[in-house]
């Protein structure tokens, strides 16, 4: 694996795991009051665009990181709607 791909995987890992604490906090507290719905929807849409872009350029780091981030952000969105 070349340095550029390793850097891509490192960046993707860090930006993806950044959402894990928010997901866990929302799930445990059963409250998503402090999470902005507008930010989540906008971010989720942006991540979806990045995922499509990753497929178009055939970039494994972009595809993997954004697929996982899309799932985590989607889960937070579901919890936001559920715990309204």
mmCIF file of N, CA and C in Angstrom:
data_model
loop_
_atom_site.group_PDB
_atom_site.id
_atom_site.type_symbol
_atom_site.label_atom_id
_atom_site.label_comp_id
_atom_site.label_asym_id
_atom_site.label_seq_id
_atom_site.Cartn_x
_atom_site.Cartn_y
_atom_site.Cartn_z
ATOM 1 N N UNK A 1 0.855 -1.175 0.000
ATOM 2 C CA UNK A 1 0.000 0.000 0.000
ATOM 3 C C UNK A 1 0.904 1.241 0.000
ATOM 4 N N UNK A 2 0.577 2.179 -0.874
ATOM 5 C CA UNK A 2 1.418 3.365 -0.968
ATOM 6 C C UNK A 2 1.070 4.393 0.114
ATOM 7 N N UNK A 3 1.933 5.385 0.281
ATOM 8 C CA UNK A 3 1.788 6.399 1.328
ATOM 9 C C UNK A 3 0.501 7.200 1.171
ATOM 10 N N UNK A 4 0.132 7.517 -0.046
ATOM 11 C CA UNK A 4 -1.082 8.296 -0.289
ATOM 12 C C UNK A 4 -2.326 7.533 0.178
ATOM 13 N N UNK A 5 -2.390 6.254 -0.129
ATOM 14 C CA UNK A 5 -3.526 5.426 0.296
ATOM 15 C C UNK A 5 -3.548 5.289 1.811
ATOM 16 N N UNK A 6 -2.388 5.101 2.424
ATOM 17 C CA UNK A 6 -2.324 4.995 3.891
ATOM 18 C C UNK A 6 -2.789 6.293 4.542
ATOM 19 N N UNK A 7 -2.397 7.424 3.978
ATOM 20 C CA UNK A 7 -2.845 8.715 4.497
ATOM 21 C C UNK A 7 -4.363 8.843 4.361
ATOM 22 N N UNK A 8 -4.894 8.400 3.240
ATOM 23 C CA UNK A 8 -6.341 8.423 3.031
ATOM 24 C C UNK A 8 -7.073 7.578 4.057
ATOM 25 N N UNK A 9 -6.567 6.385 4.326
ATOM 26 C CA UNK A 9 -7.185 5.527 5.335
ATOM 27 C C UNK A 9 -7.078 6.137 6.736
ATOM 28 N N UNK A 10 -5.939 6.752 7.044
ATOM 29 C CA UNK A 10 -5.768 7.396 8.355
ATOM 30 C C UNK A 10 -6.750 8.549 8.523
ATOM 31 N N UNK A 11 -6.856 9.387 7.508
ATOM 32 C CA UNK A 11 -7.789 10.522 7.563
ATOM 33 C C UNK A 11 -9.225 10.027 7.675
ATOM 34 N N UNK A 12 -9.568 9.030 6.895
ATOM 35 C CA UNK A 12 -10.917 8.478 6.940
ATOM 36 C C UNK A 12 -11.244 7.871 8.285
ATOM 37 N N UNK A 13 -10.296 7.171 8.871
ATOM 38 C CA UNK A 13 -10.506 6.562 10.185
ATOM 39 C C UNK A 13 -10.764 7.628 11.240
ATOM 40 N N UNK A 14 -9.936 8.658 11.257
ATOM 41 C CA UNK A 14 -10.084 9.713 12.263
ATOM 42 C C UNK A 14 -11.397 10.477 12.121
ATOM 43 N N UNK A 15 -11.767 10.833 10.893
ATOM 44 C CA UNK A 15 -13.002 11.590 10.718
ATOM 45 C C UNK A 15 -14.231 10.718 10.953
ATOM 46 N N UNK A 16 -14.117 9.447 10.713
ATOM 47 C CA UNK A 16 -15.242 8.537 10.944
ATOM 48 C C UNK A 16 -15.451 8.287 12.430
ATOM 49 N N UNK A 17 -14.374 7.995 13.161
ATOM 50 C CA UNK A 17 -14.549 7.686 14.586
ATOM 51 C C UNK A 17 -14.927 8.917 15.397
ATOM 52 N N UNK A 18 -14.808 10.098 14.801
ATOM 53 C CA UNK A 18 -15.213 11.318 15.497
ATOM 54 C C UNK A 18 -16.711 11.292 15.827
ATOM 55 N N UNK A 19 -17.501 10.552 15.074
ATOM 56 C CA UNK A 19 -18.942 10.488 15.315
ATOM 57 C C UNK A 19 -19.339 9.412 16.322
ATOM 58 N N UNK A 20 -18.453 8.512 16.660
ATOM 59 C CA UNK A 20 -18.782 7.441 17.604
ATOM 60 C C UNK A 20 -19.156 7.991 18.983
ATOM 61 N N UNK A 21 -18.405 8.918 19.577
ATOM 62 C CA UNK A 21 -18.803 9.447 20.890
ATOM 63 C C UNK A 21 -20.186 10.111 20.881
ATOM 64 N N UNK A 22 -20.508 10.843 19.815
ATOM 65 C CA UNK A 22 -21.825 11.487 19.731
ATOM 66 C C UNK A 22 -22.926 10.451 19.635
ATOM 67 N N UNK A 23 -22.711 9.416 18.822
ATOM 68 C CA UNK A 23 -23.690 8.340 18.708
ATOM 69 C C UNK A 23 -23.906 7.668 20.057
ATOM 70 N N UNK A 24 -22.818 7.307 20.744
ATOM 71 C CA UNK A 24 -22.931 6.628 22.034
ATOM 72 C C UNK A 24 -23.619 7.510 23.078
ATOM 73 N N UNK A 25 -23.272 8.789 23.108
ATOM 74 C CA UNK A 25 -23.896 9.710 24.066
ATOM 75 C C UNK A 25 -25.398 9.831 23.802
ATOM 76 N N UNK A 26 -25.756 9.974 22.547
ATOM 77 C CA UNK A 26 -27.171 10.102 22.181
ATOM 78 C C UNK A 26 -27.928 8.818 22.527
ATOM 79 N N UNK A 27 -27.334 7.697 22.236
ATOM 80 C CA UNK A 27 -27.977 6.403 22.496
ATOM 81 C C UNK A 27 -28.149 6.168 23.992
ATOM 82 N N UNK A 28 -27.097 6.425 24.760
ATOM 83 C CA UNK A 28 -27.153 6.179 26.209
ATOM 84 C C UNK A 28 -28.087 7.145 26.932
ATOM 85 N N UNK A 29 -28.045 8.400 26.540
ATOM 86 C CA UNK A 29 -28.858 9.406 27.236
ATOM 87 C C UNK A 29 -30.296 9.459 26.711
ATOM 88 N N UNK A 30 -30.512 8.839 25.573
ATOM 89 C CA UNK A 30 -31.813 8.882 24.913
ATOM 90 C C UNK A 30 -32.274 10.320 24.665
ATOM 91 N N UNK A 31 -31.309 11.162 24.379
ATOM 92 C CA UNK A 31 -31.589 12.571 24.110
ATOM 93 C C UNK A 31 -30.668 13.058 22.990
ATOM 94 N N UNK A 32 -31.288 13.688 22.008
ATOM 95 C CA UNK A 32 -30.520 14.276 20.917
ATOM 96 C C UNK A 32 -30.842 15.758 20.804
ATOM 97 N N UNK A 33 -31.288 16.326 21.902
ATOM 98 C CA UNK A 33 -31.723 17.722 21.925
ATOM 99 C C UNK A 33 -30.608 18.678 21.500
ATOM 100 N N UNK A 34 -29.388 18.404 21.901
ATOM 101 C CA UNK A 34 -28.281 19.311 21.617
ATOM 102 C C UNK A 34 -27.653 19.100 20.236
ATOM 103 N N UNK A 35 -28.167 18.151 19.477
ATOM 104 C CA UNK A 35 -27.629 17.884 18.148
ATOM 105 C C UNK A 35 -28.525 18.585 17.128
ATOM 106 N N UNK A 36 -27.935 19.396 16.284
ATOM 107 C CA UNK A 36 -28.687 20.160 15.295
ATOM 108 C C UNK A 36 -29.163 19.258 14.159
ATOM 109 N N UNK A 37 -30.471 19.243 13.934
ATOM 110 C CA UNK A 37 -31.034 18.465 12.834
ATOM 111 C C UNK A 37 -30.536 18.987 11.488
ATOM 112 N N UNK A 38 -30.478 20.300 11.337
ATOM 113 C CA UNK A 38 -29.986 20.886 10.085
ATOM 114 C C UNK A 38 -28.558 20.490 9.781
ATOM 115 N N UNK A 39 -27.704 20.493 10.805
ATOM 116 C CA UNK A 39 -26.313 20.086 10.615
ATOM 117 C C UNK A 39 -26.247 18.622 10.216
ATOM 118 N N UNK A 40 -27.014 17.776 10.880
ATOM 119 C CA UNK A 40 -26.975 16.346 10.574
ATOM 120 C C UNK A 40 -27.429 16.059 9.146
ATOM 121 N N UNK A 41 -28.518 16.669 8.735
ATOM 122 C CA UNK A 41 -29.034 16.440 7.378
ATOM 123 C C UNK A 41 -28.040 16.948 6.336
ATOM 124 N N UNK A 42 -27.490 18.127 6.567
ATOM 125 C CA UNK A 42 -26.513 18.691 5.639
ATOM 126 C C UNK A 42 -25.259 17.827 5.582
ATOM 127 N N UNK A 43 -24.772 17.411 6.743
ATOM 128 C CA UNK A 43 -23.569 16.587 6.791
ATOM 129 C C UNK A 43 -23.810 15.241 6.123
ATOM 130 N N UNK A 44 -24.958 14.598 6.415
ATOM 131 C CA UNK A 44 -25.291 13.299 5.842
ATOM 132 C C UNK A 44 -25.329 13.398 4.320
ATOM 133 N N UNK A 45 -25.913 14.469 3.803
ATOM 134 C CA UNK A 45 -25.990 14.668 2.354
ATOM 135 C C UNK A 45 -24.588 14.851 1.762
ATOM 136 N N UNK A 46 -23.757 15.614 2.444
ATOM 137 C CA UNK A 46 -22.381 15.793 1.984
ATOM 138 C C UNK A 46 -21.600 14.487 1.977
ATOM 139 N N UNK A 47 -21.781 13.684 3.014
ATOM 140 C CA UNK A 47 -21.096 12.390 3.087
ATOM 141 C C UNK A 47 -21.589 11.467 1.972
ATOM 142 N N UNK A 48 -22.877 11.511 1.671
ATOM 143 C CA UNK A 48 -23.410 10.718 0.566
ATOM 144 C C UNK A 48 -22.740 11.138 -0.747
ATOM 145 N N UNK A 49 -22.584 12.428 -0.950
ATOM 146 C CA UNK A 49 -21.894 12.921 -2.157
ATOM 147 C C UNK A 49 -20.447 12.428 -2.197
ATOM 148 N N UNK A 50 -19.756 12.472 -1.053
ATOM 149 C CA UNK A 50 -18.379 11.968 -0.997
ATOM 150 C C UNK A 50 -18.331 10.472 -1.317
ATOM 151 N N UNK A 51 -19.316 9.719 -0.849
ATOM 152 C CA UNK A 51 -19.358 8.280 -1.120
ATOM 153 C C UNK A 51 -19.515 8.030 -2.619
ATOM 154 N N UNK A 52 -20.440 8.736 -3.256
ATOM 155 C CA UNK A 52 -20.620 8.599 -4.701
ATOM 156 C C UNK A 52 -19.334 8.992 -5.425
ATOM 157 N N UNK A 53 -18.723 10.073 -4.994
ATOM 158 C CA UNK A 53 -17.454 10.520 -5.573
ATOM 159 C C UNK A 53 -16.385 9.426 -5.426
ATOM 160 N N UNK A 54 -16.325 8.812 -4.260
ATOM 161 C CA UNK A 54 -15.364 7.738 -4.037
ATOM 162 C C UNK A 54 -15.539 6.590 -5.011
ATOM 163 N N UNK A 55 -16.806 6.238 -5.279
ATOM 164 C CA UNK A 55 -17.062 5.182 -6.260
ATOM 165 C C UNK A 55 -16.651 5.620 -7.663
ATOM 166 N N UNK A 56 -16.926 6.870 -7.989
ATOM 167 C CA UNK A 56 -16.582 7.368 -9.325
ATOM 168 C C UNK A 56 -15.075 7.380 -9.570
ATOM 169 N N UNK A 57 -14.297 7.711 -8.539
ATOM 170 C CA UNK A 57 -12.840 7.734 -8.721
ATOM 171 C C UNK A 57 -12.188 6.428 -8.265
ATOM 172 N N UNK A 58 -13.012 5.498 -7.807
ATOM 173 C CA UNK A 58 -12.539 4.169 -7.357
ATOM 174 C C UNK A 58 -11.475 4.279 -6.265
ATOM 175 N N UNK A 59 -11.795 5.045 -5.225
ATOM 176 C CA UNK A 59 -10.862 5.252 -4.116
ATOM 177 C C UNK A 59 -11.349 4.505 -2.886
ATOM 178 N N UNK A 60 -10.650 3.441 -2.522
ATOM 179 C CA UNK A 60 -11.050 2.644 -1.365
ATOM 180 C C UNK A 60 -11.122 3.448 -0.068
ATOM 181 N N UNK A 61 -10.135 4.306 0.242
ATOM 182 C CA UNK A 61 -10.234 5.077 1.485
ATOM 183 C C UNK A 61 -11.472 5.974 1.517
ATOM 184 N N UNK A 62 -11.780 6.629 0.409
ATOM 185 C CA UNK A 62 -12.944 7.521 0.355
ATOM 186 C C UNK A 62 -14.232 6.715 0.485
ATOM 187 N N UNK A 63 -14.315 5.593 -0.190
ATOM 188 C CA UNK A 63 -15.516 4.754 -0.137
ATOM 189 C C UNK A 63 -15.732 4.215 1.274
ATOM 190 N N UNK A 64 -14.711 3.606 1.852
ATOM 191 C CA UNK A 64 -14.853 2.975 3.162
ATOM 192 C C UNK A 64 -15.179 3.990 4.255
ATOM 193 N N UNK A 65 -14.428 5.056 4.312
ATOM 194 C CA UNK A 65 -14.649 6.054 5.361
ATOM 195 C C UNK A 65 -16.035 6.673 5.256
ATOM 196 N N UNK A 66 -16.446 7.004 4.061
ATOM 197 C CA UNK A 66 -17.735 7.668 3.915
ATOM 198 C C UNK A 66 -18.907 6.710 4.047
ATOM 199 N N UNK A 67 -18.741 5.462 3.699
ATOM 200 C CA UNK A 67 -19.815 4.479 3.913
ATOM 201 C C UNK A 67 -20.071 4.321 5.412
ATOM 202 N N UNK A 68 -19.011 4.199 6.185
ATOM 203 C CA UNK A 68 -19.162 4.038 7.641
ATOM 204 C C UNK A 68 -19.705 5.327 8.259
ATOM 205 N N UNK A 69 -19.191 6.476 7.834
ATOM 206 C CA UNK A 69 -19.668 7.750 8.362
ATOM 207 C C UNK A 69 -21.140 7.968 8.016
ATOM 208 N N UNK A 70 -21.551 7.555 6.828
ATOM 209 C CA UNK A 70 -22.951 7.674 6.417
ATOM 210 C C UNK A 70 -23.844 6.856 7.353
ATOM 211 N N UNK A 71 -23.403 5.661 7.698
ATOM 212 C CA UNK A 71 -24.168 4.802 8.610
ATOM 213 C C UNK A 71 -24.239 5.424 10.002
ATOM 214 N N UNK A 72 -23.100 5.888 10.524
ATOM 215 C CA UNK A 72 -23.094 6.491 11.864
ATOM 216 C C UNK A 72 -23.950 7.759 11.922
ATOM 217 N N UNK A 73 -23.806 8.603 10.921
ATOM 218 C CA UNK A 73 -24.589 9.838 10.898
ATOM 219 C C UNK A 73 -26.070 9.519 10.715
ATOM 220 N N UNK A 74 -26.366 8.533 9.883
ATOM 221 C CA UNK A 74 -27.752 8.101 9.707
ATOM 222 C C UNK A 74 -28.341 7.575 11.007
ATOM 223 N N UNK A 75 -27.535 6.842 11.773
ATOM 224 C CA UNK A 75 -28.002 6.324 13.064
ATOM 225 C C UNK A 75 -28.288 7.472 14.033
ATOM 226 N N UNK A 76 -27.441 8.480 14.040
ATOM 227 C CA UNK A 76 -27.681 9.644 14.907
ATOM 228 C C UNK A 76 -28.949 10.367 14.456
ATOM 229 N N UNK A 77 -29.158 10.472 13.149
ATOM 230 C CA UNK A 77 -30.382 11.082 12.638
ATOM 231 C C UNK A 77 -31.623 10.314 13.097
ATOM 232 N N UNK A 78 -31.558 8.991 13.036
ATOM 233 C CA UNK A 78 -32.682 8.155 13.489
ATOM 234 C C UNK A 78 -32.931 8.384 14.975
ATOM 235 N N UNK A 79 -31.866 8.414 15.771
ATOM 236 C CA UNK A 79 -32.026 8.659 17.204
ATOM 237 C C UNK A 79 -32.573 10.060 17.462
ATOM 238 N N UNK A 80 -32.143 11.025 16.657
ATOM 239 C CA UNK A 80 -32.649 12.396 16.807
ATOM 240 C C UNK A 80 -34.164 12.420 16.595
ATOM 241 N N UNK A 81 -34.631 11.724 15.600
ATOM 242 C CA UNK A 81 -36.072 11.688 15.330
ATOM 243 C C UNK A 81 -36.817 10.862 16.380
ATOM 244 N N UNK A 82 -36.209 9.786 16.830
ATOM 245 C CA UNK A 82 -36.844 8.892 17.801
ATOM 246 C C UNK A 82 -36.982 9.564 19.180
ATOM 247 N N UNK A 83 -35.956 10.276 19.610
ATOM 248 C CA UNK A 83 -35.931 10.867 20.950
ATOM 249 C C UNK A 83 -36.359 12.325 20.956
ATOM 250 N N UNK A 84 -37.117 12.725 19.965
ATOM 251 C CA UNK A 84 -37.560 14.123 19.867
ATOM 252 C C UNK A 84 -38.256 14.572 21.090
#
